[in-house]
Coordinates of C-alpha atoms and ligand atoms in Angstrom, one line a residue:
M1 CA 114.6 76.1 149.7
C2 CA 114.1 72.4 150.8
R3 CA 110.7 72.7 149.3
S4 CA 111.3 74.3 146.1
F5 CA 114.3 71.7 145.6
F6 CA 111.6 69.0 146.0
N7 CA 109.5 70.6 143.6
S8 CA 112.3 70.9 141.2
L9 CA 112.8 67.2 141.4
I10 CA 109.4 66.2 140.8
A11 CA 109.3 68.4 137.8
A12 CA 112.5 66.8 136.4
I13 CA 110.9 63.2 137.0
F14 CA 107.7 64.2 135.4
V15 CA 109.6 66.1 132.5
S16 CA 111.4 62.9 131.8
F17 CA 108.6 60.8 131.7
W18 CA 107.0 63.3 129.3
L19 CA 110.0 63.2 127.1
A20 CA 110.1 59.5 127.0
L21 CA 106.7 59.4 125.8
T22 CA 107.3 62.1 123.1
D23 CA 109.0 60.9 120.2
A24 CA 112.5 62.0 119.4
A25 CA 111.4 63.4 115.9
I26 CA 109.0 65.9 117.9
E27 CA 111.3 66.6 120.3
N28 CA 113.6 67.9 117.6
L29 CA 111.2 70.0 116.2
I30 CA 110.3 71.5 119.5
R31 CA 114.1 72.2 119.8
K32 CA 114.5 73.9 116.5
H33 CA 111.7 76.3 116.8
A34 CA 112.7 77.2 120.4
L35 CA 116.3 77.8 119.1
A36 CA 115.2 79.8 116.1
N37 CA 112.6 81.8 118.4
A38 CA 115.3 82.7 121.0
Y39 CA 117.7 83.5 118.6
R40 CA 115.2 85.9 117.2
H41 CA 114.3 87.7 120.3
E42 CA 117.6 88.2 122.5
G43 CA 117.8 84.8 123.6
K44 CA 114.4 84.4 124.9
A45 CA 112.1 81.9 123.5
D46 CA 108.3 82.3 123.9
L47 CA 106.1 79.1 124.5
G48 CA 103.2 80.3 122.8
A49 CA 105.1 81.5 119.6
V50 CA 107.3 78.0 119.7
V51 CA 104.0 75.9 119.9
S52 CA 102.5 77.6 117.0
K53 CA 105.6 77.3 114.8
I54 CA 105.6 73.6 115.5
I55 CA 101.6 73.5 114.5
A56 CA 102.5 75.1 111.3
E57 CA 105.0 73.1 110.3
Q58 CA 103.1 69.6 111.3
P59 CA 99.6 70.4 111.5
D60 CA 98.8 66.8 112.7
I61 CA 100.3 67.9 116.2
R62 CA 97.4 69.9 116.8
S63 CA 95.5 66.9 117.9
K64 CA 98.0 65.6 120.3
I65 CA 99.0 69.1 121.8
R66 CA 98.0 67.8 125.1
E67 CA 100.7 65.5 125.1
V68 CA 103.2 67.7 123.4
M69 CA 102.7 70.7 125.4
P70 CA 104.8 69.6 128.6
A71 CA 107.8 68.6 126.6
A72 CA 107.5 72.0 124.7
K73 CA 107.7 73.7 128.3
V74 CA 110.7 72.1 129.4
V75 CA 112.8 72.5 126.0
V76 CA 111.7 76.2 126.1
Q77 CA 112.8 76.3 129.7
E78 CA 116.2 74.6 128.7
V79 CA 116.8 76.7 125.9
N80 CA 116.2 80.2 128.0
R81 CA 118.6 78.9 130.7
M82 CA 121.3 78.7 127.8
S83 CA 123.4 82.1 127.0
P84 CA 123.1 83.5 123.5
A85 CA 126.3 82.0 122.8
E86 CA 125.3 78.6 123.9
Q87 CA 122.3 78.7 121.7
Q88 CA 124.1 79.8 118.8
L89 CA 126.5 76.8 119.1
Q90 CA 123.7 74.6 119.1
I91 CA 122.1 76.3 116.2
E92 CA 125.3 75.8 114.1
D93 CA 125.4 72.1 115.3
L94 CA 122.0 71.1 114.8
F95 CA 120.2 73.3 112.8
P96 CA 122.3 75.6 110.4
D97 CA 119.4 76.6 108.3
I98 CA 118.1 78.7 111.0
L99 CA 121.3 81.0 110.6
E100 CA 120.9 81.2 107.1
V101 CA 117.4 82.4 107.1
Q102 CA 118.4 84.9 110.0
E103 CA 121.2 86.1 107.4
K104 CA 118.7 86.7 104.9
R105 CA 116.6 88.8 107.3
V106 CA 119.6 91.0 107.7
E107 CA 120.1 91.3 104.2
E108 CA 116.6 92.8 103.6
R109 CA 116.7 94.9 106.6
R110 CA 119.6 96.8 105.0
L111 CA 117.4 98.5 102.6
P112 CA 115.4 101.5 104.0
A113 CA 111.8 101.1 104.8
L114 CA 109.3 102.1 102.0
S115 CA 107.2 105.1 102.7
N116 CA 103.4 103.9 103.0
A117 CA 104.0 100.2 102.8
V118 CA 101.6 97.8 104.3
E119 CA 102.6 94.5 105.5
G120 CA 101.1 91.9 102.9
K121 CA 100.1 94.3 100.4
V122 CA 103.3 95.9 98.6
V123 CA 103.7 94.9 95.3
T124 CA 106.9 95.9 93.3
R125 CA 107.9 95.0 89.6
F126 CA 110.8 94.4 87.7
P127 CA 110.3 95.9 84.0
P128 CA 113.1 95.1 81.5
E129 CA 112.7 95.5 77.8
P130 CA 113.8 92.2 75.9
N131 CA 116.2 94.4 73.8
G132 CA 119.7 92.8 75.2
Y133 CA 121.1 90.7 77.7
P134 CA 120.7 91.4 81.2
H135 CA 123.7 93.0 83.0
I136 CA 124.8 93.9 86.5
G137 CA 122.3 96.8 86.4
H138 CA 119.5 94.9 85.9
A139 CA 120.8 92.7 88.9
K140 CA 120.6 95.7 91.1
A141 CA 116.9 96.5 89.8
A142 CA 115.7 93.1 90.2
V143 CA 117.5 92.3 93.5
I144 CA 116.0 95.6 95.0
D145 CA 112.7 94.8 93.8
E146 CA 112.5 91.4 95.2
T147 CA 113.8 92.2 98.3
Y148 CA 111.3 94.9 98.9
A149 CA 108.8 92.4 98.1
R150 CA 109.9 89.8 100.5
M151 CA 110.8 92.5 102.9
Y152 CA 106.8 93.3 103.5
N153 CA 105.6 89.7 102.7
G154 CA 104.3 91.2 99.4
R155 CA 104.6 90.2 95.7
L156 CA 107.0 90.5 92.9
I157 CA 106.2 90.9 89.0
L158 CA 108.2 90.5 86.2
R159 CA 107.2 92.5 83.3
F160 CA 108.6 92.7 80.2
D161 CA 108.3 95.9 78.7
D162 CA 107.9 95.0 75.1
T163 CA 106.4 97.6 73.0
N164 CA 109.3 98.2 70.6
P165 CA 109.0 95.6 68.0
A166 CA 112.1 97.0 66.3
K167 CA 114.5 96.3 69.2
E168 CA 112.8 93.0 70.7
Q169 CA 113.9 89.5 70.2
L170 CA 112.5 86.5 71.6
D171 CA 116.1 85.2 73.0
Y172 CA 116.4 88.3 75.0
Y173 CA 113.2 87.4 76.9
K174 CA 114.9 83.8 77.7
A175 CA 118.3 85.7 78.4
I176 CA 116.6 87.7 81.1
K177 CA 114.6 84.9 82.6
D178 CA 117.8 82.8 82.8
G179 CA 119.9 85.8 84.2
L180 CA 116.9 86.1 87.0
D181 CA 117.2 82.4 87.5
W182 CA 120.8 82.3 88.0
L183 CA 120.4 85.3 90.5
G184 CA 117.9 83.6 92.5
V185 CA 115.2 86.2 91.8
K186 CA 111.6 84.6 91.9
P187 CA 109.2 86.8 90.3
D188 CA 105.2 85.8 91.9
L189 CA 104.0 86.9 88.4
V190 CA 105.4 87.3 84.9
K191 CA 103.7 89.0 82.2
N192 CA 104.3 91.2 78.9
S193 CA 103.2 94.7 78.2
S194 CA 102.5 93.5 74.8
D195 CA 99.5 91.4 76.1
D196 CA 97.7 94.6 77.2
M197 CA 97.6 96.4 73.6
A198 CA 93.7 96.4 73.6
R199 CA 93.6 98.2 77.1
F200 CA 96.4 100.5 75.7
Y201 CA 94.5 101.4 72.5
G202 CA 91.1 102.0 75.0
Y203 CA 93.3 104.2 77.1
A204 CA 94.2 106.1 74.3
E205 CA 91.0 106.8 72.8
Q206 CA 89.8 107.9 75.9
M207 CA 92.6 110.6 76.2
I208 CA 91.8 111.6 72.8
S209 CA 88.1 111.8 73.4
S210 CA 88.7 114.1 76.5
G211 CA 90.9 116.3 74.6
H212 CA 94.2 115.2 76.4
A213 CA 96.1 113.8 73.7
Y214 CA 96.3 114.6 69.9
A215 CA 97.6 113.1 67.0
C216 CA 100.3 115.1 65.2
T217 CA 101.2 114.6 61.6
C218 CA 104.2 117.1 61.5
Q219 CA 107.5 116.0 60.3
P220 CA 109.5 114.5 63.1
D221 CA 112.4 117.6 62.6
V222 CA 109.6 120.0 62.9
V223 CA 108.3 118.4 66.1
K224 CA 111.7 118.2 67.6
Q225 CA 112.3 122.0 66.6
N226 CA 109.1 123.1 68.1
R227 CA 110.0 121.1 71.2
S228 CA 113.4 123.1 71.8
E229 CA 111.5 126.4 71.1
G230 CA 108.4 125.6 73.1
K231 CA 106.1 126.2 70.2
E232 CA 102.7 124.5 69.7
C233 CA 101.9 122.8 66.3
A234 CA 98.6 123.6 64.3
C235 CA 97.4 119.9 64.8
R236 CA 97.1 120.7 68.6
S237 CA 93.9 122.8 68.2
L238 CA 92.2 120.5 66.0
S239 CA 88.9 118.9 67.3
P240 CA 89.1 115.4 69.2
D241 CA 86.7 114.1 66.4
E242 CA 89.5 114.8 64.1
H243 CA 92.0 113.4 66.2
L244 CA 90.2 110.4 66.6
Q245 CA 90.0 110.2 62.7
R246 CA 93.7 110.4 62.5
W247 CA 94.2 107.9 65.4
R248 CA 92.1 105.5 63.3
R249 CA 94.3 105.9 60.2
M250 CA 97.2 105.4 62.4
L251 CA 95.7 102.1 63.2
D252 CA 94.8 101.3 59.5
A253 CA 97.6 99.5 57.6
Q254 CA 96.4 101.5 54.3
G255 CA 96.6 104.8 56.2
Y256 CA 99.5 106.7 58.0
K257 CA 103.1 105.0 57.5
M258 CA 106.1 105.1 59.7
N259 CA 107.1 108.6 61.1
E260 CA 103.8 110.2 59.4
A261 CA 101.6 110.4 62.4
F262 CA 102.3 110.3 66.2
L263 CA 99.9 110.2 69.3
R264 CA 101.1 113.0 71.7
V265 CA 100.1 113.9 74.9
K266 CA 98.3 117.6 75.5
G267 CA 101.0 118.6 78.0
D268 CA 102.6 122.1 78.2
M269 CA 105.1 123.3 75.1
Q270 CA 106.2 125.9 77.6
S271 CA 107.3 123.7 80.7
L272 CA 110.8 124.0 82.0
N273 CA 110.4 120.3 82.4
T274 CA 111.0 119.4 78.7
A275 CA 109.4 116.1 79.4
L276 CA 106.2 117.6 79.6
R277 CA 106.3 119.2 76.1
D278 CA 103.7 117.0 74.6
P279 CA 105.8 113.8 74.5
T280 CA 104.7 111.0 72.1
L281 CA 102.2 108.3 73.3
F282 CA 102.3 106.0 70.3
R283 CA 104.1 105.6 67.1
I284 CA 103.6 103.3 64.1
I285 CA 106.6 100.7 64.1
E286 CA 106.0 98.1 61.2
A287 CA 108.5 95.5 62.3
A288 CA 107.2 92.3 63.4
H289 CA 106.8 91.8 67.1
P290 CA 108.7 88.6 68.4
L291 CA 105.4 87.4 70.4
K292 CA 102.7 89.3 68.5
D293 CA 104.2 89.4 65.2
K294 CA 102.4 92.0 62.6
K295 CA 99.1 91.7 64.5
Y296 CA 99.7 95.7 65.6
R297 CA 101.4 98.4 64.1
V298 CA 101.1 101.1 66.6
W299 CA 103.0 100.8 69.6
P300 CA 102.7 102.7 73.1
T301 CA 106.0 104.1 74.4
Y302 CA 107.4 103.3 77.9
D303 CA 106.1 106.8 78.9
F304 CA 102.5 105.5 78.2
A305 CA 102.9 102.0 78.9
G306 CA 104.9 101.9 81.8
P307 CA 102.4 103.9 84.2
I308 CA 99.1 102.1 83.1
E309 CA 100.8 98.8 83.7
D310 CA 102.1 99.6 86.9
S311 CA 98.6 101.1 87.9
I312 CA 96.6 98.0 86.5
D313 CA 98.8 95.6 87.9
G314 CA 98.4 96.7 91.5
V315 CA 101.9 97.6 91.9
T316 CA 102.2 99.7 95.2
H317 CA 105.8 101.0 94.6
A318 CA 107.4 101.2 91.4
L319 CA 111.4 101.7 91.7
R320 CA 113.3 102.9 88.8
T321 CA 116.7 104.4 87.9
K322 CA 117.4 108.1 88.4
E323 CA 117.5 108.9 84.7
Y324 CA 113.6 108.6 84.5
E325 CA 113.3 111.4 87.5
L326 CA 112.2 114.4 84.9
R327 CA 109.5 112.1 83.9
D328 CA 107.7 111.6 87.1
A329 CA 105.5 114.3 86.3
L330 CA 104.7 112.7 82.9
Y331 CA 103.9 109.4 84.7
F332 CA 101.5 111.2 87.2
L333 CA 99.8 113.2 84.4
I334 CA 99.0 110.2 82.4
L335 CA 97.5 108.4 85.4
K336 CA 95.6 111.2 86.6
T337 CA 94.3 112.3 83.0
L338 CA 92.8 108.4 82.9
G339 CA 91.7 108.2 86.5
L340 CA 93.8 105.4 87.5
R341 CA 95.3 104.8 90.9
L342 CA 98.7 106.2 91.3
P343 CA 101.7 103.9 92.7
E344 CA 104.6 105.5 94.8
L345 CA 107.5 106.2 92.6
I346 CA 111.0 105.7 93.9
E347 CA 114.4 106.4 92.2
F348 CA 117.7 105.1 92.6
S349 CA 120.9 105.8 90.7
R350 CA 122.0 103.6 87.7
L351 CA 124.9 101.1 88.3
E352 CA 128.2 100.9 86.3
L353 CA 131.2 99.5 87.0
R354 CA 134.3 101.4 86.5
G355 CA 136.5 100.2 83.4
T356 CA 133.4 98.7 81.8
T357 CA 130.0 99.9 80.1
V358 CA 126.5 98.5 80.5
S359 CA 125.4 100.5 77.7
K360 CA 123.9 98.5 74.8
R361 CA 125.0 101.0 72.1
K362 CA 128.5 100.5 73.2
L363 CA 128.1 96.9 73.8
Q364 CA 126.7 95.8 70.7
P365 CA 129.6 96.8 68.1
L366 CA 132.0 95.2 70.1
I367 CA 130.0 91.9 69.4
R368 CA 129.1 92.6 66.2
D369 CA 132.4 93.1 65.1
G370 CA 133.9 90.0 67.1
L371 CA 136.0 92.2 69.3
V372 CA 134.5 90.3 72.2
E373 CA 133.2 86.8 72.1
G374 CA 129.8 87.2 72.8
W375 CA 127.3 88.5 75.4
D376 CA 129.1 85.8 78.0
D377 CA 132.7 87.0 77.1
P378 CA 134.0 87.5 80.5
R379 CA 134.9 91.1 80.0
L380 CA 131.3 92.3 80.1
P381 CA 128.9 93.2 82.8
T382 CA 126.1 91.0 81.6
L383 CA 124.8 88.4 84.0
T384 CA 126.2 85.4 81.6
A385 CA 129.6 86.8 81.4
L386 CA 129.7 87.4 85.4
R387 CA 128.7 83.9 85.4
R388 CA 131.0 82.4 83.2
R389 CA 133.8 84.6 84.6
G390 CA 133.2 83.0 88.2
F391 CA 131.0 85.1 90.3
L392 CA 128.7 83.7 92.7
P393 CA 125.1 84.9 92.5
E394 CA 124.7 85.4 96.0
A395 CA 128.1 87.6 95.5
V396 CA 126.3 89.6 93.1
R397 CA 123.1 89.9 95.3
E398 CA 124.9 91.2 98.0
F399 CA 127.1 93.6 96.2
V400 CA 124.3 95.1 94.6
L401 CA 122.2 95.2 98.1
S402 CA 125.4 96.9 99.6
L403 CA 125.0 99.9 97.3
G404 CA 121.4 100.4 98.5
V405 CA 118.8 102.7 96.9
S406 CA 120.4 105.8 97.0
K407 CA 120.1 108.3 94.3
A408 CA 123.9 109.1 94.7
E409 CA 125.7 108.4 91.5
S410 CA 128.4 106.0 92.2
E411 CA 130.6 104.0 89.7
P412 CA 131.9 101.2 92.1
D413 CA 135.3 99.7 91.0
W414 CA 135.0 95.7 90.3
A415 CA 137.4 95.2 93.1
L416 CA 134.5 95.7 95.6
L417 CA 132.4 92.8 93.8
E418 CA 135.4 90.9 94.0
S419 CA 136.1 91.2 97.4
V420 CA 132.7 90.1 98.0
N421 CA 132.8 87.2 95.9
R422 CA 136.5 86.2 97.4
K423 CA 135.0 86.0 100.8
M424 CA 132.3 83.5 99.6
L425 CA 134.7 81.5 97.5
D426 CA 137.3 80.9 99.7
P427 CA 136.2 78.4 102.0
L428 CA 134.3 76.4 99.5
V429 CA 136.9 75.6 96.7
R430 CA 139.9 73.5 96.3
R431 CA 143.2 74.7 95.8
Y432 CA 145.9 73.5 93.3
F433 CA 149.1 74.5 91.9
F434 CA 149.0 76.1 88.3
V435 CA 152.5 77.4 87.1
P436 CA 152.1 80.3 84.5
D437 CA 154.7 80.7 81.7
P438 CA 156.5 77.7 83.2
V439 CA 160.4 77.3 83.6
R440 CA 162.2 73.9 84.2
L441 CA 164.2 73.5 87.6
E442 CA 166.1 70.5 87.8
V443 CA 167.2 69.4 91.3
A444 CA 170.4 67.2 91.9
G445 CA 170.4 64.9 94.8
A446 CA 166.7 65.3 95.0
P447 CA 164.9 62.6 97.1
E448 CA 162.2 60.7 95.6
V449 CA 159.1 62.3 97.6
K450 CA 155.3 61.8 97.4
A451 CA 153.9 65.2 98.3
I452 CA 150.5 65.1 100.2
L453 CA 149.2 68.3 99.9
K454 CA 145.9 69.5 101.4
L455 CA 143.2 70.7 99.0
H456 CA 142.3 73.4 101.7
P457 CA 144.2 74.4 104.6
E458 CA 141.2 74.6 106.9
K459 CA 138.6 72.5 105.2
N460 CA 138.0 68.9 105.0
F461 CA 138.5 68.3 101.6
G462 CA 141.0 65.8 101.4
E463 CA 144.2 66.1 99.8
R464 CA 146.4 65.0 96.6
V465 CA 149.5 62.9 96.2
I466 CA 152.0 64.1 93.8
E467 CA 155.3 61.8 92.9
T468 CA 158.4 64.1 92.4
R469 CA 161.7 62.9 91.2
G470 CA 163.7 66.2 90.9
A471 CA 162.4 67.7 88.0
F472 CA 159.9 70.6 88.1
Y473 CA 158.5 73.6 86.4
I474 CA 158.0 77.0 88.5
P475 CA 156.7 80.3 87.3
R476 CA 159.1 82.4 85.0
E477 CA 158.2 85.3 87.1
D478 CA 159.7 83.6 90.2
A479 CA 162.3 81.7 88.1
E480 CA 163.7 85.1 86.7
K481 CA 164.5 86.6 90.0
L482 CA 166.8 83.5 91.2
K483 CA 170.3 83.8 91.2
Q484 CA 173.1 81.3 91.9
G485 CA 173.5 80.8 95.5
D486 CA 169.6 81.8 96.1
S487 CA 167.3 79.4 97.7
L488 CA 163.7 78.6 97.5
R489 CA 161.1 76.5 99.1
L490 CA 159.0 74.4 96.9
L491 CA 155.7 74.6 98.5
G492 CA 154.5 71.6 100.7
L493 CA 158.0 69.9 99.5
Y494 CA 161.4 71.0 100.4
N495 CA 164.1 73.5 99.8
V496 CA 166.4 73.9 96.8
E497 CA 169.5 75.8 96.3
I498 CA 170.1 77.5 92.9
E499 CA 173.4 76.3 91.2
H500 CA 173.1 77.8 88.0
S501 CA 170.3 79.7 85.9
L502 CA 171.1 79.2 82.2
P503 CA 169.2 82.3 80.8
A504 CA 168.1 82.1 77.1
S505 CA 168.8 78.7 76.2
E506 CA 167.0 77.2 73.3
E507 CA 164.7 75.6 75.4
G508 CA 164.3 78.5 77.2
L509 CA 165.4 79.4 80.6
L510 CA 166.8 76.4 82.4
L511 CA 167.2 76.6 86.4
K512 CA 169.5 73.9 88.0
G513 CA 169.5 73.8 91.7
R514 CA 170.6 71.1 94.4
Y515 CA 168.8 69.4 97.3
A516 CA 168.8 71.6 100.4
G517 CA 166.6 69.7 103.1
E518 CA 163.3 69.9 104.3
D519 CA 163.7 72.4 107.3
L520 CA 161.2 75.4 107.3
R521 CA 163.6 78.3 107.3
E522 CA 162.4 81.9 107.3
G523 CA 162.7 84.3 104.4
L524 CA 162.9 81.7 101.5
P525 CA 160.3 82.5 98.6
K526 CA 157.6 79.8 98.7
I527 CA 157.1 78.6 95.2
Q528 CA 154.1 76.7 93.6
W529 CA 155.3 74.0 91.4
V530 CA 154.4 71.1 89.0
S531 CA 156.4 67.8 88.7
A532 CA 157.9 67.6 85.1
D533 CA 156.5 63.8 85.2
S534 CA 152.8 64.6 85.5
Y535 CA 151.2 67.8 84.5
R536 CA 148.5 69.2 82.5
E537 CA 148.7 72.1 79.9
F538 CA 146.5 74.9 80.8
T539 CA 145.4 78.1 79.6
V540 CA 144.0 81.1 81.8
W541 CA 142.3 84.1 80.4
V542 CA 142.6 87.0 82.4
T543 CA 140.4 89.9 82.0
L544 CA 141.7 93.6 82.2
P545 CA 139.5 96.7 81.9
L546 CA 137.0 96.6 78.8
I547 CA 136.9 100.2 78.2
V548 CA 140.1 102.8 78.5
D549 CA 139.8 106.4 78.0
N550 CA 136.3 105.7 76.6
E551 CA 137.7 103.4 74.0
F552 CA 137.6 99.7 73.4
N553 CA 141.0 98.3 75.1
K554 CA 142.7 96.4 72.7
E555 CA 144.6 94.5 75.4
S556 CA 141.6 93.6 77.4
L557 CA 142.2 89.8 77.3
K558 CA 145.2 88.6 78.5
I559 CA 146.0 84.6 77.7
V560 CA 148.2 83.0 80.3
K561 CA 149.8 79.7 79.1
G562 CA 150.9 77.3 81.8
F563 CA 150.9 74.0 83.4
A564 CA 148.6 72.9 86.2
E565 CA 149.4 69.7 88.5
A566 CA 147.5 66.5 87.1
A567 CA 144.9 66.3 89.4
C568 CA 143.3 69.5 87.1
G569 CA 142.9 67.1 84.4
D570 CA 139.7 65.9 86.3
L571 CA 138.3 69.4 86.6
K572 CA 134.9 69.9 85.0
P573 CA 133.3 72.9 83.3
D574 CA 131.9 75.4 86.0
D575 CA 134.2 74.3 88.7
K576 CA 135.6 76.8 90.7
V577 CA 139.1 76.3 92.0
Q578 CA 141.9 78.7 93.6
F579 CA 145.3 78.3 91.9
I580 CA 147.8 79.1 94.6
R581 CA 149.7 82.4 94.3
F582 CA 147.5 83.2 91.1
G583 CA 144.0 83.6 92.0
F584 CA 140.3 82.3 91.9
C585 CA 139.6 80.6 88.4
R586 CA 136.2 79.1 86.9
I587 CA 136.9 76.0 84.8
D588 CA 135.4 77.2 81.1
S589 CA 136.5 73.8 79.0
P590 CA 138.9 71.3 79.7
G591 CA 142.2 73.0 80.1
L592 CA 140.9 76.3 80.1
A593 CA 140.1 78.5 82.9
I594 CA 139.3 82.2 83.4
L595 CA 140.5 84.1 86.1
T596 CA 137.7 85.1 88.4
H597 CA 139.9 87.6 90.4
R598 CA 143.2 87.7 92.1
Ligands
ZN1 ZN1 101.8 118.6 64.4

């Protein structure tokens, strides 16, 4: 007993000696990694692991490891004596970053494991077609692709599937990149399918020569008819040489015109899977391509380019939405025919939010006809619109990950995304008074009061001071409920008893009241206000469902006019605030806010 006490004492003296010699920065580094390691391993840090993390972060420590080692031992022991709760407190206090990293890991773990995934070798890809603005459905795919790549320390490829020049535009490439930047999705490689045209042509010739593809010159409606009846056309039985010649005439600008010839795979015209009934691999499109201009006139379909790109880019796990499921057999047929490596295919359900649509076919006319403002109209589910409406990219990520990779169809409500966003915004934003549809309230006998109001009830965001002299504006909705003799409390100020409510005078509703003390009374309606001496006119856009009963909802944008307290005059575009008793808003321009959600 005595001996062990003596040993500890010696150890303690020895240790303080070493700690004194080791500089504070190094000790801090040791502590950080000891806590992080303990946090990840049920409260017990491992000395070896901690030391290798320290060296990884500061390689020059390796040369003085003999000096550092005793200090590391002491700190690790000290951390290991703490309870996990104490460790967590110290982490929150000193190294909050550790918790953020940890939370990210939890997020990653939420997705089920990939089959046949090897740590460090997983490659996923996000392959948008640059034919429109990215929307919440793209966010789901991109975030899942990235999360899997990071989960296995693998790589993410962003591939623009741009082989239909009739539909693609340069600004859509940019919109997709901007959307991903905003979401914080960072691809390890960015590429365009259109850069691989020479390879696609090579593979096409390979398939024609081996008799696995043929150039069909039947009319498109005949092809369609044959497909539905399971009939083969006469082109199919011609020799590969004949098809090679036809293929060259497709490539030749003097040869076939658009819709006069198609390269089709020799599938199975009687297959129960109609996707295998000799689908088109290449078609002639004479439109200028946004990157390649008129360099090519024969373009591969997604059915052909997709699997080849996945295979040659080393993609190990190709995730796509469920509507492609019937095309899986075709995907593998093409790769097997060409002798290319087969990636794993994984399908998940497409994401639509209730009350809106991600369909370009439905959105484009709304924009063309001016029924919505543009791709960033806050009623739309595009990423640029979500951003403009005030959603945080972290909330969008959290939301789409919470839906997982299940194949079950779901049409989640906006409310789900809103609740994730609300939780994140609440501790971050300042609170102000905004009075929608204002009604004047004059208070007799009111003292001159400087109201000192905190910008957040819990956070230390400071306060604003509003001078009041007895004339206010309050929301019409509240004012209309007040009758003579009723009392109310002006939030953060004092009580008022209503003496007269004068409906429909020329200036609108005017309320008159009397000062009724400052004591807090239960049951009084608590109402936000602005001083009649200092306020800013503010307009708030309130979005409602864009689509109702499959039709554009003409009432989908409500414009609310009102007065905000004077301090709101300093708000800048993109600031996010909470208007008390009204909702969370993003400032769009001076004097204009967009309601993100209640
Ligand atoms: Zn034919």
